[in-house]
PDB file of C-alpha atoms and ligand atoms in Angstrom:
ATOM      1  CA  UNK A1240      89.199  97.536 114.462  1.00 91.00           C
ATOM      2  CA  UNK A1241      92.837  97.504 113.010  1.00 95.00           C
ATOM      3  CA  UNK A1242      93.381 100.076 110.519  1.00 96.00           C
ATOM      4  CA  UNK A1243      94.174  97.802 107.581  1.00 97.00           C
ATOM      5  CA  UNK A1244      91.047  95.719 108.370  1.00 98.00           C
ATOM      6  CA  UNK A1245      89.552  99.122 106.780  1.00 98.00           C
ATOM      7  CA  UNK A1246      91.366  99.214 103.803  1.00 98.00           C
ATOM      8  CA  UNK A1247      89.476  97.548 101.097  1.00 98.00           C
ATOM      9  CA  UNK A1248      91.204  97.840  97.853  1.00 98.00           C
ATOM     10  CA  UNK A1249      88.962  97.233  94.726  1.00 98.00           C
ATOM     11  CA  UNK A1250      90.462  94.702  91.628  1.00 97.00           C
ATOM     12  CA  UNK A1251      89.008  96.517  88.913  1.00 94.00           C
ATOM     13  CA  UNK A1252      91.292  94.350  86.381  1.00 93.00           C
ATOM     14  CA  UNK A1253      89.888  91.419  84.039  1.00 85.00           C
ATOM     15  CA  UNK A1254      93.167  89.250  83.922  1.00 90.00           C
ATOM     16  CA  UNK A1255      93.827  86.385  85.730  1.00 91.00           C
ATOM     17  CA  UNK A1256      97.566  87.692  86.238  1.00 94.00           C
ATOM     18  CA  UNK A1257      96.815  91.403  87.127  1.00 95.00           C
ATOM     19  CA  UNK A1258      94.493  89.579  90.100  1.00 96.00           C
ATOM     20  CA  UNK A1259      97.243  86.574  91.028  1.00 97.00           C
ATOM     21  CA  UNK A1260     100.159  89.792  91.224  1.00 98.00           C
ATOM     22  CA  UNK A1261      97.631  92.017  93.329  1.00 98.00           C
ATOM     23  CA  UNK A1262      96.145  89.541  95.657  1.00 98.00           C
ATOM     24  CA  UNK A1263      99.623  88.153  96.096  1.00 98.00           C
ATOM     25  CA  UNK A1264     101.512  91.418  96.835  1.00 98.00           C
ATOM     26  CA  UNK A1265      98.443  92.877  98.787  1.00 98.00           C
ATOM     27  CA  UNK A1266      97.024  89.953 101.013  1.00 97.00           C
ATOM     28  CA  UNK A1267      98.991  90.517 104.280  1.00 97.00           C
ATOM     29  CA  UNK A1268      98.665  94.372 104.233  1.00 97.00           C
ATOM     30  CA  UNK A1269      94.759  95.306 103.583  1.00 98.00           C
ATOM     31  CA  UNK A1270      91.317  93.937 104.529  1.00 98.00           C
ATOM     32  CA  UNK A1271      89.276  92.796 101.520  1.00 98.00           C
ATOM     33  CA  UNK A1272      89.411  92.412  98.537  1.00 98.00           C
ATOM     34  CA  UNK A1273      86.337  94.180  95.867  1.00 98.00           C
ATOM     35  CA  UNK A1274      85.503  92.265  93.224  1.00 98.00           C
ATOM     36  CA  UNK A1275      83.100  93.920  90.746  1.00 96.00           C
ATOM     37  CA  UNK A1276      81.239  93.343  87.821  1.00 94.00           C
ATOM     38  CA  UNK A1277      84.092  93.736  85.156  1.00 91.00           C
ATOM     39  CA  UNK A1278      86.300  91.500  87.084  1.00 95.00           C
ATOM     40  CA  UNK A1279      83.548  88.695  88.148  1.00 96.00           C
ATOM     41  CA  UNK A1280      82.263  88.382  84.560  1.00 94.00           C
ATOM     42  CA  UNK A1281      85.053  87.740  83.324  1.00 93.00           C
ATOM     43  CA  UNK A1282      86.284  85.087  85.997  1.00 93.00           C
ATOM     44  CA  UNK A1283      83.593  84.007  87.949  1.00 94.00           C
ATOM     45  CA  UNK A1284      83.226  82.232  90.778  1.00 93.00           C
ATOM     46  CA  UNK A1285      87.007  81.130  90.044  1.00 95.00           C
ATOM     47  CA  UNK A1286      87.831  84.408  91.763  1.00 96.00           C
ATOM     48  CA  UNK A1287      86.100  84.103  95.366  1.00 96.00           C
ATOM     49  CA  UNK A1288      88.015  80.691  95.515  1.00 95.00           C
ATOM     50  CA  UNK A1289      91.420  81.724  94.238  1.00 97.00           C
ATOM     51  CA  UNK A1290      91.028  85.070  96.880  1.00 97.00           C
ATOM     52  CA  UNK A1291      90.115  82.825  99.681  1.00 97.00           C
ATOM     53  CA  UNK A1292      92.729  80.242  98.340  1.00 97.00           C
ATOM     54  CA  UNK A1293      95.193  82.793  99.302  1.00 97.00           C
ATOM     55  CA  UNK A1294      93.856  83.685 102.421  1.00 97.00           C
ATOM     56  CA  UNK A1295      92.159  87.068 101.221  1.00 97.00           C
ATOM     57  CA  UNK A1296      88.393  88.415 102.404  1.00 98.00           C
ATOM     58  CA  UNK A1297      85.934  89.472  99.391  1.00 98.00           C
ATOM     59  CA  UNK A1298      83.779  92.070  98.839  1.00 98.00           C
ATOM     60  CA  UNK A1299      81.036  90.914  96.010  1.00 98.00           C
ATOM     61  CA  UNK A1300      79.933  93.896  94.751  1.00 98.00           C
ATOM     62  CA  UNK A1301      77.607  93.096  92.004  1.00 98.00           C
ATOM     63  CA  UNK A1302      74.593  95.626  93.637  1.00 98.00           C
ATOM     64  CA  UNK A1303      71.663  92.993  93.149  1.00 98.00           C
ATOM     65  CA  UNK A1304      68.809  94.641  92.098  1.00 98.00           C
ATOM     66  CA  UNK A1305      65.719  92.337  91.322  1.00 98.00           C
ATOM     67  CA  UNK A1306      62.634  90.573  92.598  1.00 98.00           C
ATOM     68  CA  UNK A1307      63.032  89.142  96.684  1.00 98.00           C
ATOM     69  CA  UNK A1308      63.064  85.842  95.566  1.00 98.00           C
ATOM     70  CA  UNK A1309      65.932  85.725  93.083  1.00 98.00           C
ATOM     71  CA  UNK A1310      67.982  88.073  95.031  1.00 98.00           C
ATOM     72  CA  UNK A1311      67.464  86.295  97.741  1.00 98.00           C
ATOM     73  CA  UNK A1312      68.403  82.713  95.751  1.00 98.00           C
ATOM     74  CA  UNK A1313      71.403  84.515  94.394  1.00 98.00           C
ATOM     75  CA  UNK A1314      72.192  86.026  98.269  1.00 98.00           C
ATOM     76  CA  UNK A1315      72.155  81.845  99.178  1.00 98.00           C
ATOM     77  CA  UNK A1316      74.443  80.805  96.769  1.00 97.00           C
ATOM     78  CA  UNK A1317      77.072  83.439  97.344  1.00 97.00           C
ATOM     79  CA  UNK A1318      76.890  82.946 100.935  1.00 98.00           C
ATOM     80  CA  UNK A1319      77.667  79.256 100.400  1.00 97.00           C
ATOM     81  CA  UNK A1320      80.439  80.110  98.479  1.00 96.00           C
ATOM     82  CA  UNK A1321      81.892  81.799 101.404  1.00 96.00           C
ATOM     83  CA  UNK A1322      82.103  85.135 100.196  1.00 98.00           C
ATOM     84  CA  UNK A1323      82.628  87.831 103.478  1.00 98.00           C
ATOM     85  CA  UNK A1324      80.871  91.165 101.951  1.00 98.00           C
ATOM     86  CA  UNK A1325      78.219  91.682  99.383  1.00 98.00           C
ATOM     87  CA  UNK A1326      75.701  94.355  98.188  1.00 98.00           C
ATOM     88  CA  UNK A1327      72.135  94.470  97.076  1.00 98.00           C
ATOM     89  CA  UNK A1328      70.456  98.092  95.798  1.00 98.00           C
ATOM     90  CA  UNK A1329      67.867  99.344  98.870  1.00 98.00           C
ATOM     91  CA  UNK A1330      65.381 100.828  95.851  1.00 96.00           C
ATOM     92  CA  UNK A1331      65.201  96.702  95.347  1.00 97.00           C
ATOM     93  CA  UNK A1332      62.349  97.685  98.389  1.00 98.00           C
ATOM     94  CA  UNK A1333      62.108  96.573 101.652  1.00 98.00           C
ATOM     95  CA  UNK A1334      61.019  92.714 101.237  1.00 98.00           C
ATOM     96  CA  UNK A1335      63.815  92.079  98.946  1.00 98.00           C
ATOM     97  CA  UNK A1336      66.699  93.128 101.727  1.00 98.00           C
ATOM     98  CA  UNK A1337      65.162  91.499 104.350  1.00 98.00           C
ATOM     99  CA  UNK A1338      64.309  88.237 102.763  1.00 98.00           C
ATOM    100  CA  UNK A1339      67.977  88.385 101.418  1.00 98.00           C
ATOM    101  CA  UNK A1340      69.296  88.506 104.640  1.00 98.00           C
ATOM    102  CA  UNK A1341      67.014  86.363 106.243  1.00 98.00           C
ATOM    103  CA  UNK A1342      68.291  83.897 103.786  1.00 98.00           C
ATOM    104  CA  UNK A1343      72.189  84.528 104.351  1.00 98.00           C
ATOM    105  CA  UNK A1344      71.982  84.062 108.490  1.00 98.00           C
ATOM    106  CA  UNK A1345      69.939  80.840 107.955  1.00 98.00           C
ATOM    107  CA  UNK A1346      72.367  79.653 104.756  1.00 98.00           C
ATOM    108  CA  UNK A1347      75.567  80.367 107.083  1.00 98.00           C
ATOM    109  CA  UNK A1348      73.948  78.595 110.115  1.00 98.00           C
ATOM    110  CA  UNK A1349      73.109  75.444 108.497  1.00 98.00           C
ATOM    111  CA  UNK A1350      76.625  75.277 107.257  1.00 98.00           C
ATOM    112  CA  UNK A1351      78.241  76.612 110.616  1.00 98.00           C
ATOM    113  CA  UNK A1352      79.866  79.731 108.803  1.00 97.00           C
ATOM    114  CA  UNK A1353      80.049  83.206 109.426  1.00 97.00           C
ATOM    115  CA  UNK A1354      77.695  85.294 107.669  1.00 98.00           C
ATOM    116  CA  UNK A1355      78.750  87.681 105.127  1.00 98.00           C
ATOM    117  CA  UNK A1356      78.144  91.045 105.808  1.00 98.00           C
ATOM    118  CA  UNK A1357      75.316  92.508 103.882  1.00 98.00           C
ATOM    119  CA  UNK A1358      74.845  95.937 102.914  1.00 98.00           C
ATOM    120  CA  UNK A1359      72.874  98.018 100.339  1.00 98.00           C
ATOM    121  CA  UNK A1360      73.546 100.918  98.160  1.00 97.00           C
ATOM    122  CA  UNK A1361      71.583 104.141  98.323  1.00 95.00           C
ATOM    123  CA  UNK A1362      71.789 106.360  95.755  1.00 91.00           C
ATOM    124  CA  UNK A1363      74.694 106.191  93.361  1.00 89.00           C
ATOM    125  CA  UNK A1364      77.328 108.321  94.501  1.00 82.00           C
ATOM    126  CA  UNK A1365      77.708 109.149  90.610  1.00 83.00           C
ATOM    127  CA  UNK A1366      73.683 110.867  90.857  1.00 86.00           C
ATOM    128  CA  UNK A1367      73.577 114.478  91.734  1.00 85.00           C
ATOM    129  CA  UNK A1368      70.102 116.162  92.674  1.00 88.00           C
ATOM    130  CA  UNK A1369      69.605 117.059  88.727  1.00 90.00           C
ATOM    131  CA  UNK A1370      69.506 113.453  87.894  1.00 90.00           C
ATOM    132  CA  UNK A1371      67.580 112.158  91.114  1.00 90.00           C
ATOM    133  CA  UNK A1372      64.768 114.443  90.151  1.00 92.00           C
ATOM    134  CA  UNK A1373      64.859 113.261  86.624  1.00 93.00           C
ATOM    135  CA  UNK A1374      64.017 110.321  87.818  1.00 93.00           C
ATOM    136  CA  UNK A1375      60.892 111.296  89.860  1.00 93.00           C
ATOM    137  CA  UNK A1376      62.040 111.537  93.387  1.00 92.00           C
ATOM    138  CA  UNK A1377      60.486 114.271  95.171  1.00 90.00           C
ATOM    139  CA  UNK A1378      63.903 114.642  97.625  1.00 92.00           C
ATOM    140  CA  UNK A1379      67.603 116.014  97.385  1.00 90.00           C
ATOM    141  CA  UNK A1380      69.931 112.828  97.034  1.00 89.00           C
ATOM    142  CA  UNK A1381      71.196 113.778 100.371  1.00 91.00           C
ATOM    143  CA  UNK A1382      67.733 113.242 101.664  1.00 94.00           C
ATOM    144  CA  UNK A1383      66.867 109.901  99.349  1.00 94.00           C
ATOM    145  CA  UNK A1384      70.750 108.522 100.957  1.00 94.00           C
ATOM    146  CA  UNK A1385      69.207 109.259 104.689  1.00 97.00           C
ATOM    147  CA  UNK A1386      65.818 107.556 103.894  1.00 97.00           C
ATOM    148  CA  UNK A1387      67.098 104.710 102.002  1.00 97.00           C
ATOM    149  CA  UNK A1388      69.992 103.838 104.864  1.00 98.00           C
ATOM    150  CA  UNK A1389      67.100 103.934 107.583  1.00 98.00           C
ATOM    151  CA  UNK A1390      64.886 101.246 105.331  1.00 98.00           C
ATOM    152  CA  UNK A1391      68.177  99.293 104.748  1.00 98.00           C
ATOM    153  CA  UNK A1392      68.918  99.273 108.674  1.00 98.00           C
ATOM    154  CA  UNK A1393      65.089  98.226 109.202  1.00 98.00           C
ATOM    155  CA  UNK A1394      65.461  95.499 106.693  1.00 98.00           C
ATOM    156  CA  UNK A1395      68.247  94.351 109.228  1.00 98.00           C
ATOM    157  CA  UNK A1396      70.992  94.862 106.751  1.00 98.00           C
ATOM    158  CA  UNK A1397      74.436  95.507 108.163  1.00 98.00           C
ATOM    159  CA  UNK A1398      75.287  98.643 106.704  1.00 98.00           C
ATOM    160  CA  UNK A1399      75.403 101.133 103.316  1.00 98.00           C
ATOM    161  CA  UNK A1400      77.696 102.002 101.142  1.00 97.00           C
ATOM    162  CA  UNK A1401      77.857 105.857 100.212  1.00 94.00           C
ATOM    163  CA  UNK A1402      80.028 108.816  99.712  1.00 92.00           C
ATOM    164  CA  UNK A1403      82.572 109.601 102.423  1.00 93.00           C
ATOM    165  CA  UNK A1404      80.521 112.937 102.400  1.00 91.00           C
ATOM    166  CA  UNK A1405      77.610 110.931 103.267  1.00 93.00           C
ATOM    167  CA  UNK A1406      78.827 108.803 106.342  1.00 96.00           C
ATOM    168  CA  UNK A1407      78.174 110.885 108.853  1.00 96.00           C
ATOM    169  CA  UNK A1408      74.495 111.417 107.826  1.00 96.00           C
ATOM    170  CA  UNK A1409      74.299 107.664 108.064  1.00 97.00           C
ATOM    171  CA  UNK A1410      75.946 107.280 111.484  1.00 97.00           C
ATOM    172  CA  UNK A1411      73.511 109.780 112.559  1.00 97.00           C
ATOM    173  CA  UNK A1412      70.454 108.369 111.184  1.00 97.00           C
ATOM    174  CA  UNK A1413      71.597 104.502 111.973  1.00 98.00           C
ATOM    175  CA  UNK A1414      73.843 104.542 114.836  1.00 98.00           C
ATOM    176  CA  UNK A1415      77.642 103.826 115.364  1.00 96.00           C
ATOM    177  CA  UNK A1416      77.408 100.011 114.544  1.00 97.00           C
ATOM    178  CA  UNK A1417      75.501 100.556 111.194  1.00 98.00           C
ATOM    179  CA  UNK A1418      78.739 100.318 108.716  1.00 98.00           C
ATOM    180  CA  UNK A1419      79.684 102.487 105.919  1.00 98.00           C
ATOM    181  CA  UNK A1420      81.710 101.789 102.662  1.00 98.00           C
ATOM    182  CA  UNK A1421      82.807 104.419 100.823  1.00 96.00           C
ATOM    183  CA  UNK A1422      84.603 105.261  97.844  1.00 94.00           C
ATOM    184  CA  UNK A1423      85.709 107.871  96.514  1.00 90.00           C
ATOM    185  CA  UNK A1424      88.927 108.326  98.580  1.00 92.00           C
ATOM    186  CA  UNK A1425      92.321 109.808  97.934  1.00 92.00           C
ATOM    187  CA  UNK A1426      94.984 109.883  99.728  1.00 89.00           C
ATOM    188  CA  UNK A1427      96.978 113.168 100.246  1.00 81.00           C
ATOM    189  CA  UNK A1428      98.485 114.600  96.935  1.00 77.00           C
ATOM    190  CA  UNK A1429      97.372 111.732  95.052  1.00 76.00           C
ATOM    191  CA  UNK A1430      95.843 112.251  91.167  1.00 72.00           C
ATOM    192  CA  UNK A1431      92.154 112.274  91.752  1.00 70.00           C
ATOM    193  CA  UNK A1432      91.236 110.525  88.224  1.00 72.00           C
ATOM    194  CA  UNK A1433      87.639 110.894  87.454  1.00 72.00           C
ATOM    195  CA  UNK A1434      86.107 111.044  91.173  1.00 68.00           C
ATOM    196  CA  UNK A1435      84.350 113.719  91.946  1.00 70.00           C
ATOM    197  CA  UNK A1436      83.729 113.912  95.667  1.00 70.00           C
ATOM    198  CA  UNK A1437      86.368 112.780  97.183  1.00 82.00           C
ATOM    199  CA  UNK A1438      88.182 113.192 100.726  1.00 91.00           C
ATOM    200  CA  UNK A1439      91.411 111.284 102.505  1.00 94.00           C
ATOM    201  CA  UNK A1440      91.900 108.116 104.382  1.00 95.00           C
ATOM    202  CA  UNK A1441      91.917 110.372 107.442  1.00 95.00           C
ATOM    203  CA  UNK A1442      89.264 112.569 107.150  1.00 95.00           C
ATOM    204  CA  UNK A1443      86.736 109.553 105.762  1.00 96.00           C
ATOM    205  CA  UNK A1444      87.568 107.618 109.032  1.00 96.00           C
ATOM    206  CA  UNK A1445      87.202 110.711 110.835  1.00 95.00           C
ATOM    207  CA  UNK A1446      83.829 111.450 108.926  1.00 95.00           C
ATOM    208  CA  UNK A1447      82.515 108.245 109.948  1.00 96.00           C
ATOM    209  CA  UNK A1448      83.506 105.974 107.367  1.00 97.00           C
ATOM    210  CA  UNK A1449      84.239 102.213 108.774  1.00 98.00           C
ATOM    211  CA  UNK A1450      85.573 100.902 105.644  1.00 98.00           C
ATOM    212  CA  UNK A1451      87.339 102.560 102.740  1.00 98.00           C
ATOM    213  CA  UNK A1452      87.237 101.739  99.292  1.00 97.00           C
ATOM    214  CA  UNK A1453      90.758 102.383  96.892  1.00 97.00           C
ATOM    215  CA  UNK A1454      91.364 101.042  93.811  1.00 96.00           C
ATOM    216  CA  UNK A1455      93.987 102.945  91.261  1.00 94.00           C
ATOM    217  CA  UNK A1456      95.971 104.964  93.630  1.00 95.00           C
ATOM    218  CA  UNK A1457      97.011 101.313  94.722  1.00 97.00           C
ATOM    219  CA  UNK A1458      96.686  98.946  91.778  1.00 96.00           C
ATOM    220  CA  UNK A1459      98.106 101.241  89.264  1.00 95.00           C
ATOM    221  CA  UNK A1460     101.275 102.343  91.904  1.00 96.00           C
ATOM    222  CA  UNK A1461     104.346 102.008  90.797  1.00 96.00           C
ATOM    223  CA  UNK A1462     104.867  99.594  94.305  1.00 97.00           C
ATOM    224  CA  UNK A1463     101.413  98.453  95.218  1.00 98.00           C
ATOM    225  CA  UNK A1464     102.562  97.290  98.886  1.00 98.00           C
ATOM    226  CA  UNK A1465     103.925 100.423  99.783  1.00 97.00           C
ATOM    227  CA  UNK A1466     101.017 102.600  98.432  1.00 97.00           C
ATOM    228  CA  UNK A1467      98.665 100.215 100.506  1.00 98.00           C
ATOM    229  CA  UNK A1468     100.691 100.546 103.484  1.00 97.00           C
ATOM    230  CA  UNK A1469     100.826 104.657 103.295  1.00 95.00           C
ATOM    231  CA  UNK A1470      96.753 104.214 103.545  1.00 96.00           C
ATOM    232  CA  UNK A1471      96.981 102.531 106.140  1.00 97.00           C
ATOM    233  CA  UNK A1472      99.904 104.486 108.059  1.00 96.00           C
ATOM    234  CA  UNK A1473      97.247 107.450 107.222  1.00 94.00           C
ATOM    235  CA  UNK A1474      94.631 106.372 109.019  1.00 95.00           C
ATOM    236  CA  UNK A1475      96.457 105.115 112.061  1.00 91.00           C
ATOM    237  CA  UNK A1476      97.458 108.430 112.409  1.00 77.00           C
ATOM    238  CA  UNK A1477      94.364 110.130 114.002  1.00 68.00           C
TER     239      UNK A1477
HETATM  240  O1  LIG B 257      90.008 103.547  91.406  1.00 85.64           O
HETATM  241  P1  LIG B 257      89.053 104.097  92.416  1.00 85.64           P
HETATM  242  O2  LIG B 257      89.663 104.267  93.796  1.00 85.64           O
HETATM  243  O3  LIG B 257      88.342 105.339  91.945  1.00 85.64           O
HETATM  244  O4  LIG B 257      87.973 102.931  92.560  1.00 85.64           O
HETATM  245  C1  LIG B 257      86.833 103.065  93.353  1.00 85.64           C
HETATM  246  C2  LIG B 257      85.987 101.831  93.253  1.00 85.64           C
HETATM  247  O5  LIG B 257      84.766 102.067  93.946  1.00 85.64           O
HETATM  248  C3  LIG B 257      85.603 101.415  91.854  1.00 85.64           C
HETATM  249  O6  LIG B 257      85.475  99.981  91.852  1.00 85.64           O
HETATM  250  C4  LIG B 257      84.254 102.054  91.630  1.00 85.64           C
HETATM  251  O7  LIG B 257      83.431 101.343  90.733  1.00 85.64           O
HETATM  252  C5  LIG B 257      83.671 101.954  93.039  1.00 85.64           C
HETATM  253  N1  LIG B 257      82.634 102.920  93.321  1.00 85.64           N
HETATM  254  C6  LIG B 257      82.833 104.287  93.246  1.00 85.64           C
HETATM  255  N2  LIG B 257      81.820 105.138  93.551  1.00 85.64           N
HETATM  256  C7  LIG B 257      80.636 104.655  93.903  1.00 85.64           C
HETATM  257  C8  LIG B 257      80.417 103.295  93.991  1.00 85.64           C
HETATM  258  C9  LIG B 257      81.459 102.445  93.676  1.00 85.64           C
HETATM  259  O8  LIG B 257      83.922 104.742  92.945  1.00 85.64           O
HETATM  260  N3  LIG B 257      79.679 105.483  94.213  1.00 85.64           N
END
């Protein structure tokens, strides 16, 4: 894998001219683009086509969290849309993720498309052991992370996204091809803005991460292509 087919830069932006410059300048030089919540409520589905329009890959990451048959309805739809990446929430349970992806692999095959890569989040990255406890877990949220990937990989999901801290748990608990996505990354000397647990390009790659997550130490860069292109010169060198 190619080290800017790691580099997944998220559009956390609600204008349709912030996306159009960033997709634009960025296209050639990273792997995917994230579209979240803020930006796909306020576009839509206008944004997977203008991405792909452009030749971009998306990451949907709208962290479905409801009954197996509506996440799995919702799973169809986006798959048919042609969308390359999304997320569900593993505490959705076991029958939700693997009717979900049941769903995607037969939606792509009857249109002869790829299937998007699905993966689930663990435990928020933003929950410490205080607040995983408050909940009612009986486990550390290093713990819940390791259970929940191993139910996500049963499910026959493709992969987790977690803390860069947390990769290497994963690989160890769900093998090499099991992917990670993780936030939380900064590259070296870079402000770290309200992230709490961070680490580098390098050392997430290192840790076992197979994709990275940026957002504002790219999109808020004074030149966007050249900060993208220093995360990626970062990782290459390993
Ligand atoms: O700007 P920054 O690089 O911090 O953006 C990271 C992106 O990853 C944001 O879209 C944020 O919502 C997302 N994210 C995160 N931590 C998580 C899960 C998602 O930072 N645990």
């Amino acid at each position: 894998m190619k080290a800017k087919e790691r580099l997944i830069v998220a559009l956390d932006v609600d204008t349709k001219e912030e996306v159009e410059f960033l997709v634009n300048e960025l296209k050639d030089d990273i792997g995917m683009f994230k579209v979240g919540l803020q930006l796909y409520t306020s576009m839509g589905n206008e944004i997977i086509s203008y991405i792909k329009s452009r030749g971009g890959k998306i990451f949907l990451d709208l962290k479905l969290h409801d009954i197996p048959n509506t996440v799995s309805e919702t799973v169809r739809v986006l798959t048919k849309q042609g969308v390359d990446m999304m997320n569900v929430h593993s505490q959705g349970g076991f029958e939700m993720m693997r009717l979900a992806k049941e769903t995607s692999l037969k939606t792509a095959a009857e249109l002869g498309i790829e299937a998007p890569q699905l993966i689930a989040v663990t435990i928020l990255t933003s929950l410490g052991d205080e607040e995983v406890e408050k909940i009612g877990y009986n486990k550390s949220s290093k713990e819940m992370v390791e259970h929940l990937g191993v139910l996500t990989k049963e499910a026959g999901l493709d992969g987790v996204v977690c803390s860069p801290l947390e990769a290497g748990i994963i690989k160890d608990a769900c093998g090499d091809k099991f992917i990670t996505v993780t936030p939380g990354v900064r590259p070296l000397g870079e402000d770290v803005g309200d992230q709490k647990r961070i680490t580098t390009p390098k050392k997430a790659i290192e840790g076992g991460s197979t994709y990275i997550v940026v957002g504002r130490p790219i999109t808020k860069a004074e030149n966007v292509k050249v900060a993208a292109k220093k995360i990626v010169a970062e990782m290459e060198n390993l």
